[in-house]
mmCIF file of C-alpha atoms in Angstrom:
data_model
loop_
_atom_site.group_PDB
_atom_site.id
_atom_site.type_symbol
_atom_site.label_atom_id
_atom_site.label_comp_id
_atom_site.label_asym_id
_atom_site.label_seq_id
_atom_site.Cartn_x
_atom_site.Cartn_y
_atom_site.Cartn_z
ATOM 1 C CA MET A 1 34.197 0.513 -26.891
ATOM 2 C CA THR A 2 31.201 -2.042 -27.697
ATOM 3 C CA GLU A 3 29.830 -1.829 -24.364
ATOM 4 C CA VAL A 4 28.250 1.815 -24.940
ATOM 5 C CA PRO A 5 26.225 0.827 -28.274
ATOM 6 C CA VAL A 6 25.061 -2.456 -26.504
ATOM 7 C CA ARG A 7 23.916 -0.436 -23.519
ATOM 8 C CA ASN A 8 22.289 1.972 -25.698
ATOM 9 C CA LEU A 9 20.311 -0.653 -27.542
ATOM 10 C CA LYS A 10 19.281 -2.150 -24.279
ATOM 11 C CA LYS A 11 17.992 1.070 -23.206
ATOM 12 C CA ARG A 12 16.058 1.568 -26.660
ATOM 13 C CA ARG A 13 14.497 -2.125 -26.334
ATOM 14 C CA SER A 14 13.500 -1.325 -22.697
ATOM 15 C CA LYS A 15 12.014 2.010 -23.666
ATOM 16 C CA ALA A 16 9.927 0.369 -26.571
ATOM 17 C CA SER A 17 8.850 -2.377 -24.246
ATOM 18 C CA SER A 18 7.643 0.071 -22.048
ATOM 19 C CA THR A 19 5.742 1.984 -24.677
ATOM 20 C CA ILE A 20 4.139 -1.083 -25.823
ATOM 21 C CA TYR A 21 3.155 -2.113 -22.240
ATOM 22 C CA TYR A 22 1.609 1.207 -21.484
ATOM 23 C CA GLY A 23 0.090 1.356 -24.707
ATOM 24 C CA ILE A 24 -1.739 -1.931 -24.449
ATOM 25 C CA SER A 25 -2.670 -0.936 -20.825
ATOM 26 C CA ALA A 26 -4.376 2.254 -22.173
ATOM 27 C CA LEU A 27 -6.109 0.340 -24.858
ATOM 28 C CA SER A 28 -7.571 -2.085 -22.228
ATOM 29 C CA VAL A 29 -9.005 0.717 -19.925
ATOM 30 C CA LEU A 30 -10.391 2.526 -22.974
ATOM 31 C CA ILE A 31 -12.220 -0.712 -24.116
ATOM 32 C CA ALA A 32 -13.583 -1.102 -20.433
ATOM 33 C CA LEU A 33 -14.887 2.433 -20.661
ATOM 34 C CA ILE A 34 -16.646 1.670 -24.236
ATOM 35 C CA LEU A 35 -18.357 -1.299 -22.834
ATOM 36 C CA TRP A 36 -19.379 0.664 -19.795
ATOM 37 C CA LEU A 37 -20.826 3.579 -21.861
ATOM 38 C CA LEU A 38 -22.536 1.037 -24.274
ATOM 39 C CA ALA A 39 -23.850 -1.095 -21.330
ATOM 40 C CA SER A 40 -25.457 2.195 -19.665
ATOM 41 C CA THR A 41 -26.799 3.895 -22.824
ATOM 42 C CA LYS A 42 -28.036 0.761 -24.544
ATOM 43 C CA GLY A 43 -30.171 -0.203 -21.366
ATOM 44 C CA TRP A 44 -28.288 -3.469 -21.066
ATOM 45 C CA VAL A 45 -28.107 -2.925 -17.405
ATOM 46 C CA ASN A 46 -30.297 -1.308 -14.776
ATOM 47 C CA PRO A 47 -28.907 2.298 -14.176
ATOM 48 C CA LEU A 48 -29.367 1.864 -10.366
ATOM 49 C CA PHE A 49 -26.621 -0.957 -10.432
ATOM 50 C CA VAL A 50 -24.519 0.585 -13.196
ATOM 51 C CA PRO A 51 -24.872 4.273 -13.835
ATOM 52 C CA SER A 52 -23.523 5.842 -16.787
ATOM 53 C CA PRO A 53 -20.037 7.514 -16.895
ATOM 54 C CA ALA A 54 -21.667 10.749 -17.333
ATOM 55 C CA ALA A 55 -23.726 10.315 -14.111
ATOM 56 C CA VAL A 56 -20.489 9.238 -12.242
ATOM 57 C CA TRP A 57 -18.426 12.198 -13.429
ATOM 58 C CA THR A 58 -21.401 14.402 -12.585
ATOM 59 C CA ALA A 59 -21.465 13.250 -9.168
ATOM 60 C CA PHE A 60 -17.751 13.408 -8.753
ATOM 61 C CA LEU A 61 -17.873 17.108 -9.771
ATOM 62 C CA ASP A 62 -20.783 17.813 -7.327
ATOM 63 C CA ILE A 63 -18.675 16.343 -4.471
ATOM 64 C CA ALA A 64 -15.551 18.200 -5.510
ATOM 65 C CA ARG A 65 -17.504 21.567 -5.450
ATOM 66 C CA GLU A 66 -19.970 20.917 -2.594
ATOM 67 C CA GLY A 67 -18.359 18.241 -0.609
ATOM 68 C CA TYR A 68 -20.420 15.464 0.937
ATOM 69 C CA LYS A 69 -22.323 15.681 4.134
ATOM 70 C CA GLY A 70 -20.828 18.838 5.282
ATOM 71 C CA VAL A 71 -17.199 17.665 4.374
ATOM 72 C CA SER A 72 -15.269 18.682 1.612
ATOM 73 C CA LEU A 73 -13.834 16.020 -0.835
ATOM 74 C CA ALA A 74 -10.299 17.137 0.329
ATOM 75 C CA GLY A 75 -11.378 16.701 3.980
ATOM 76 C CA HIS A 76 -12.597 12.965 3.198
ATOM 77 C CA ILE A 77 -9.579 12.057 1.335
ATOM 78 C CA GLY A 78 -7.122 13.991 3.980
ATOM 79 C CA ALA A 79 -8.970 11.985 6.777
ATOM 80 C CA SER A 80 -8.203 8.676 4.962
ATOM 81 C CA MET A 81 -4.617 9.470 4.203
ATOM 82 C CA LYS A 82 -3.987 10.654 7.820
ATOM 83 C CA ARG A 83 -5.103 7.369 9.142
ATOM 84 C CA LEU A 84 -3.208 5.653 6.617
ATOM 85 C CA PHE A 85 0.025 7.114 7.021
ATOM 86 C CA LEU A 86 0.252 7.468 10.687
ATOM 87 C CA ALA A 87 -0.278 3.762 11.035
ATOM 88 C CA LEU A 88 2.107 3.125 8.318
ATOM 89 C CA ALA A 89 4.722 5.458 9.968
ATOM 90 C CA ALA A 90 4.237 3.588 13.345
ATOM 91 C CA ALA A 91 4.707 0.176 11.525
ATOM 92 C CA CYS A 92 7.957 1.192 9.948
ATOM 93 C CA ILE A 93 9.248 2.761 13.132
ATOM 94 C CA THR A 94 8.629 -0.539 14.947
ATOM 95 C CA ALA A 95 8.465 -3.578 12.662
ATOM 96 C CA VAL A 96 11.759 -2.427 10.694
ATOM 97 C CA PRO A 97 14.235 -2.050 13.662
ATOM 98 C CA LEU A 98 12.749 -5.160 15.539
ATOM 99 C CA GLY A 99 12.615 -7.314 12.341
ATOM 100 C CA ILE A 100 16.451 -6.630 11.901
ATOM 101 C CA LEU A 101 17.128 -7.559 15.293
ATOM 102 C CA CYS A 102 14.918 -10.653 15.161
ATOM 103 C CA GLY A 103 16.721 -11.688 11.986
ATOM 104 C CA ARG A 104 20.132 -11.523 13.512
ATOM 105 C CA LEU A 105 19.142 -12.694 17.220
ATOM 106 C CA ARG A 106 17.274 -16.059 17.241
ATOM 107 C CA TRP A 107 16.241 -15.734 20.829
ATOM 108 C CA LEU A 108 14.441 -12.563 20.258
ATOM 109 C CA ARG A 109 12.659 -13.920 17.342
ATOM 110 C CA ALA A 110 11.362 -16.790 19.454
ATOM 111 C CA ILE A 111 9.722 -14.373 21.872
ATOM 112 C CA PHE A 112 7.904 -12.521 19.131
ATOM 113 C CA ASP A 113 7.122 -15.005 16.489
ATOM 114 C CA PRO A 114 4.197 -16.803 18.420
ATOM 115 C CA PHE A 115 2.245 -13.601 18.690
ATOM 116 C CA ILE A 116 2.972 -12.300 15.181
ATOM 117 C CA GLU A 117 2.057 -15.807 13.797
ATOM 118 C CA PHE A 118 -1.168 -16.026 15.686
ATOM 119 C CA TYR A 119 -2.681 -12.821 14.619
ATOM 120 C CA ARG A 120 -1.226 -12.646 11.280
ATOM 121 C CA PRO A 121 -3.853 -14.810 9.390
ATOM 122 C CA LEU A 122 -6.591 -13.188 11.247
ATOM 123 C CA PRO A 123 -8.932 -11.021 9.217
ATOM 124 C CA PRO A 124 -8.271 -7.622 10.466
ATOM 125 C CA LEU A 125 -12.074 -6.909 11.006
ATOM 126 C CA ALA A 126 -12.323 -9.911 13.080
ATOM 127 C CA TYR A 127 -10.764 -8.250 15.995
ATOM 128 C CA TYR A 128 -11.746 -4.651 15.203
ATOM 129 C CA SER A 129 -14.762 -5.013 17.436
ATOM 130 C CA LEU A 130 -12.337 -5.304 20.268
ATOM 131 C CA LEU A 131 -10.427 -2.326 19.301
ATOM 132 C CA VAL A 132 -13.703 -0.296 18.928
ATOM 133 C CA LEU A 133 -14.579 -1.585 22.528
ATOM 134 C CA TRP A 134 -11.301 -0.713 24.106
ATOM 135 C CA PHE A 135 -10.629 2.400 22.311
ATOM 136 C CA GLY A 136 -13.933 3.748 20.836
ATOM 137 C CA ILE A 137 -14.966 4.656 17.342
ATOM 138 C CA THR A 138 -12.586 7.519 16.990
ATOM 139 C CA ASP A 139 -9.420 7.432 14.899
ATOM 140 C CA THR A 140 -7.355 5.651 17.662
ATOM 141 C CA SER A 141 -9.060 2.368 16.833
ATOM 142 C CA LYS A 142 -8.644 2.611 13.326
ATOM 143 C CA ILE A 143 -5.035 3.545 13.286
ATOM 144 C CA ILE A 144 -4.321 0.857 15.486
ATOM 145 C CA LEU A 145 -6.108 -1.617 13.335
ATOM 146 C CA LEU A 146 -4.221 -0.218 10.291
ATOM 147 C CA PHE A 147 -0.881 -0.558 12.271
ATOM 148 C CA LEU A 148 -1.493 -4.143 13.053
ATOM 149 C CA GLY A 149 -2.317 -4.684 9.395
ATOM 150 C CA ALA A 150 0.837 -3.269 8.159
ATOM 151 C CA PHE A 151 3.272 -4.450 10.979
ATOM 152 C CA ALA A 152 3.142 -8.214 10.293
ATOM 153 C CA PRO A 153 4.170 -8.115 6.427
ATOM 154 C CA LEU A 154 6.771 -5.546 7.153
ATOM 155 C CA PHE A 155 8.050 -7.549 10.066
ATOM 156 C CA ILE A 156 8.116 -10.754 8.188
ATOM 157 C CA THR A 157 10.015 -9.342 5.214
ATOM 158 C CA THR A 158 12.604 -7.384 7.443
ATOM 159 C CA VAL A 159 13.410 -10.684 9.392
ATOM 160 C CA TYR A 160 13.793 -12.856 6.183
ATOM 161 C CA SER A 161 16.070 -10.103 4.635
ATOM 162 C CA SER A 162 18.333 -9.770 7.655
ATOM 163 C CA GLN A 163 18.652 -13.347 8.035
ATOM 164 C CA ARG A 164 20.100 -13.971 4.344
ATOM 165 C CA ILE A 165 22.858 -11.051 4.654
ATOM 166 C CA PRO A 166 26.121 -12.637 3.799
ATOM 167 C CA MET A 167 28.543 -13.157 6.824
ATOM 168 C CA ASP A 168 31.254 -12.223 4.593
ATOM 169 C CA ARG A 169 29.801 -8.624 4.255
ATOM 170 C CA ILE A 170 29.429 -8.364 7.971
ATOM 171 C CA HIS A 171 32.982 -9.781 8.468
ATOM 172 C CA GLY A 172 34.273 -7.271 5.957
ATOM 173 C CA ALA A 173 32.942 -4.408 7.685
ATOM 174 C CA LYS A 174 34.293 -5.632 11.278
ATOM 175 C CA SER A 175 37.748 -5.992 9.575
ATOM 176 C CA LEU A 176 37.510 -2.246 8.524
ATOM 177 C CA GLY A 177 36.723 -1.385 12.231
ATOM 178 C CA ALA A 178 32.968 -1.330 12.212
ATOM 179 C CA SER A 179 31.522 -2.785 15.458
ATOM 180 C CA GLY A 180 28.201 -2.555 17.393
ATOM 181 C CA TRP A 181 25.300 -0.685 16.229
ATOM 182 C CA ASN A 182 27.682 0.723 13.261
ATOM 183 C CA ILE A 183 27.063 -2.551 11.566
ATOM 184 C CA TYR A 184 23.199 -2.486 12.028
ATOM 185 C CA LEU A 185 23.195 1.054 10.802
ATOM 186 C CA TYR A 186 25.667 0.883 7.832
ATOM 187 C CA VAL A 187 25.708 -2.761 6.873
ATOM 188 C CA ILE A 188 22.576 -4.581 7.614
ATOM 189 C CA PHE A 189 20.155 -1.902 7.236
ATOM 190 C CA PRO A 190 21.273 -0.729 3.835
ATOM 191 C CA SER A 191 21.236 -4.319 2.861
ATOM 192 C CA CYS A 192 17.841 -4.893 3.999
ATOM 193 C CA LEU A 193 16.339 -1.518 2.491
ATOM 194 C CA PRO A 194 15.265 -3.011 -1.050
ATOM 195 C CA ASP A 195 13.661 -5.687 0.707
ATOM 196 C CA ILE A 196 11.811 -3.423 3.325
ATOM 197 C CA LEU A 197 10.439 -1.139 0.524
ATOM 198 C CA THR A 198 8.885 -4.223 -1.268
ATOM 199 C CA GLY A 199 7.559 -5.393 2.112
ATOM 200 C CA LEU A 200 6.174 -1.870 2.553
ATOM 201 C CA ARG A 201 4.451 -1.922 -0.917
ATOM 202 C CA THR A 202 2.645 -5.097 0.361
ATOM 203 C CA ALA A 203 1.921 -3.576 3.566
ATOM 204 C CA VAL A 204 0.342 -0.691 1.999
ATOM 205 C CA GLY A 205 -1.992 -2.582 -0.118
ATOM 206 C CA ILE A 206 -3.363 -4.768 2.931
ATOM 207 C CA THR A 207 -3.556 -1.594 4.978
ATOM 208 C CA TYR A 208 -5.317 0.563 2.246
ATOM 209 C CA ALA A 209 -7.875 -2.416 1.839
ATOM 210 C CA THR A 210 -8.257 -2.509 5.632
ATOM 211 C CA LEU A 211 -8.796 1.329 5.807
ATOM 212 C CA VAL A 212 -11.889 1.162 3.488
ATOM 213 C CA ALA A 213 -13.460 -1.600 5.588
ATOM 214 C CA ALA A 214 -12.608 0.100 8.960
ATOM 215 C CA GLU A 215 -14.281 3.282 7.492
ATOM 216 C CA MET A 216 -17.314 1.431 6.383
ATOM 217 C CA ILE A 217 -17.990 0.233 9.948
ATOM 218 C CA ALA A 218 -17.380 3.114 12.273
ATOM 219 C CA ALA A 219 -16.584 6.317 10.800
ATOM 220 C CA VAL A 220 -18.140 9.946 10.055
ATOM 221 C CA SER A 221 -15.548 10.743 7.299
ATOM 222 C CA GLY A 222 -13.427 9.269 4.714
ATOM 223 C CA ILE A 223 -13.631 7.737 1.334
ATOM 224 C CA GLY A 224 -15.041 4.419 2.558
ATOM 225 C CA TRP A 225 -17.510 5.919 4.707
ATOM 226 C CA MET A 226 -18.774 7.842 1.699
ATOM 227 C CA VAL A 227 -19.377 4.372 -0.158
ATOM 228 C CA LEU A 228 -21.290 3.286 2.969
ATOM 229 C CA ASP A 229 -23.219 6.104 3.297
ATOM 230 C CA ALA A 230 -24.252 6.686 -0.317
ATOM 231 C CA SER A 231 -25.467 2.909 -0.353
ATOM 232 C CA LYS A 232 -28.074 3.611 2.373
ATOM 233 C CA PHE A 233 -29.562 6.076 -0.272
ATOM 234 C CA LEU A 234 -29.052 3.808 -3.401
ATOM 235 C CA ARG A 235 -26.712 6.810 -4.786
ATOM 236 C CA SER A 236 -24.818 4.428 -7.043
ATOM 237 C CA ASP A 237 -23.095 7.203 -8.983
ATOM 238 C CA ILE A 238 -21.673 8.439 -5.852
ATOM 239 C CA ILE A 239 -20.478 5.094 -4.925
ATOM 240 C CA TYR A 240 -18.772 4.520 -8.384
ATOM 241 C CA ALA A 241 -17.036 7.743 -8.103
ATOM 242 C CA ALA A 242 -15.651 7.134 -4.521
ATOM 243 C CA ILE A 243 -14.713 3.555 -5.570
ATOM 244 C CA MET A 244 -12.946 5.227 -8.626
ATOM 245 C CA MET A 245 -11.172 7.795 -6.423
ATOM 246 C CA MET A 246 -9.931 5.007 -4.062
ATOM 247 C CA GLY A 247 -8.589 3.149 -6.918
ATOM 248 C CA ILE A 248 -6.733 6.091 -8.416
ATOM 249 C CA ILE A 249 -5.206 7.113 -4.975
ATOM 250 C CA ALA A 250 -4.114 3.408 -4.553
ATOM 251 C CA VAL A 251 -2.363 3.403 -8.063
ATOM 252 C CA LEU A 252 -0.628 6.637 -7.076
ATOM 253 C CA ILE A 253 0.697 5.673 -3.850
ATOM 254 C CA ASP A 254 1.875 2.362 -5.503
ATOM 255 C CA ALA A 255 3.662 4.211 -8.236
ATOM 256 C CA LEU A 256 5.369 6.439 -5.553
ATOM 257 C CA LEU A 257 6.684 3.093 -3.941
ATOM 258 C CA ARG A 258 7.766 1.594 -7.087
ATOM 259 C CA ARG A 259 9.893 4.634 -7.819
ATOM 260 C CA LEU A 260 11.155 4.543 -4.304
ATOM 261 C CA ILE A 261 12.254 1.039 -4.713
ATOM 262 C CA ARG A 262 14.019 1.607 -8.149
ATOM 263 C CA TRP A 263 15.839 4.248 -6.365
ATOM 264 C CA ALA A 264 16.995 2.239 -3.443
ATOM 265 C CA SER A 265 17.875 -0.607 -5.846
ATOM 266 C CA PRO A 266 18.565 0.315 -9.375
ATOM 267 C CA TRP A 267 18.765 -3.180 -10.599
ATOM 268 C CA THR A 268 15.161 -3.649 -10.302
ATOM 269 C CA GLU A 269 14.759 -0.914 -13.150
ATOM 270 C CA GLY A 270 13.149 -3.538 -15.721
ATOM 271 C CA GLN A 271 10.758 -4.844 -13.317
#
């Protein structure tokens, strides 16, 4: 009988803690905006380097209405998101099953480990020139670059998760008649899923940062390309507007992944 009141008390405390957390976050953002406004209106900084919030907002509205360099705002965002999600989809399709198998089969892990450990610490832009040389400046080279950036963290997380599955769980499934690929499909993969989603969250962060850098080097569309092109004409208002759009999109993607993680592993609700 006492479990229900205790559970309700924990929920109220968790809700109050979340309210305080988001309140502090909102306050910190508000203070940063006020400081930005004061710095631009009081002449503390050169408007060329730090434009006013009003100038950035005006630049955003202009891009939203008229586009940028013949491409609509939705077209630039869509081009970036297409590259990002195609690379992430390819990484998930390959890294997850391969990581699960490598986590269970040591000899298979020995085949792939040297190559992954070799390229994993390399900055993606270090070998991007090779990809451009092989595949050109089209989206193919960018998607492959993003795929390589996402593959390593997702693969390593999946291998680690697959390795630490208790053998009792697998033996229990076998005693109930499971065998072969059914064990991988109904026991190992669900056990790895929370860790896989956490690894995907890390992979998205790395891939998103790489996407912006790749678009700054060889592209004719995308949010990163907007920043580079605007910098050539000293349009700091457009640069700030594009950077803020990048940040907002990244926050939204991360929030979606965090919700997905909570759905797959409800015990992480308080994290």
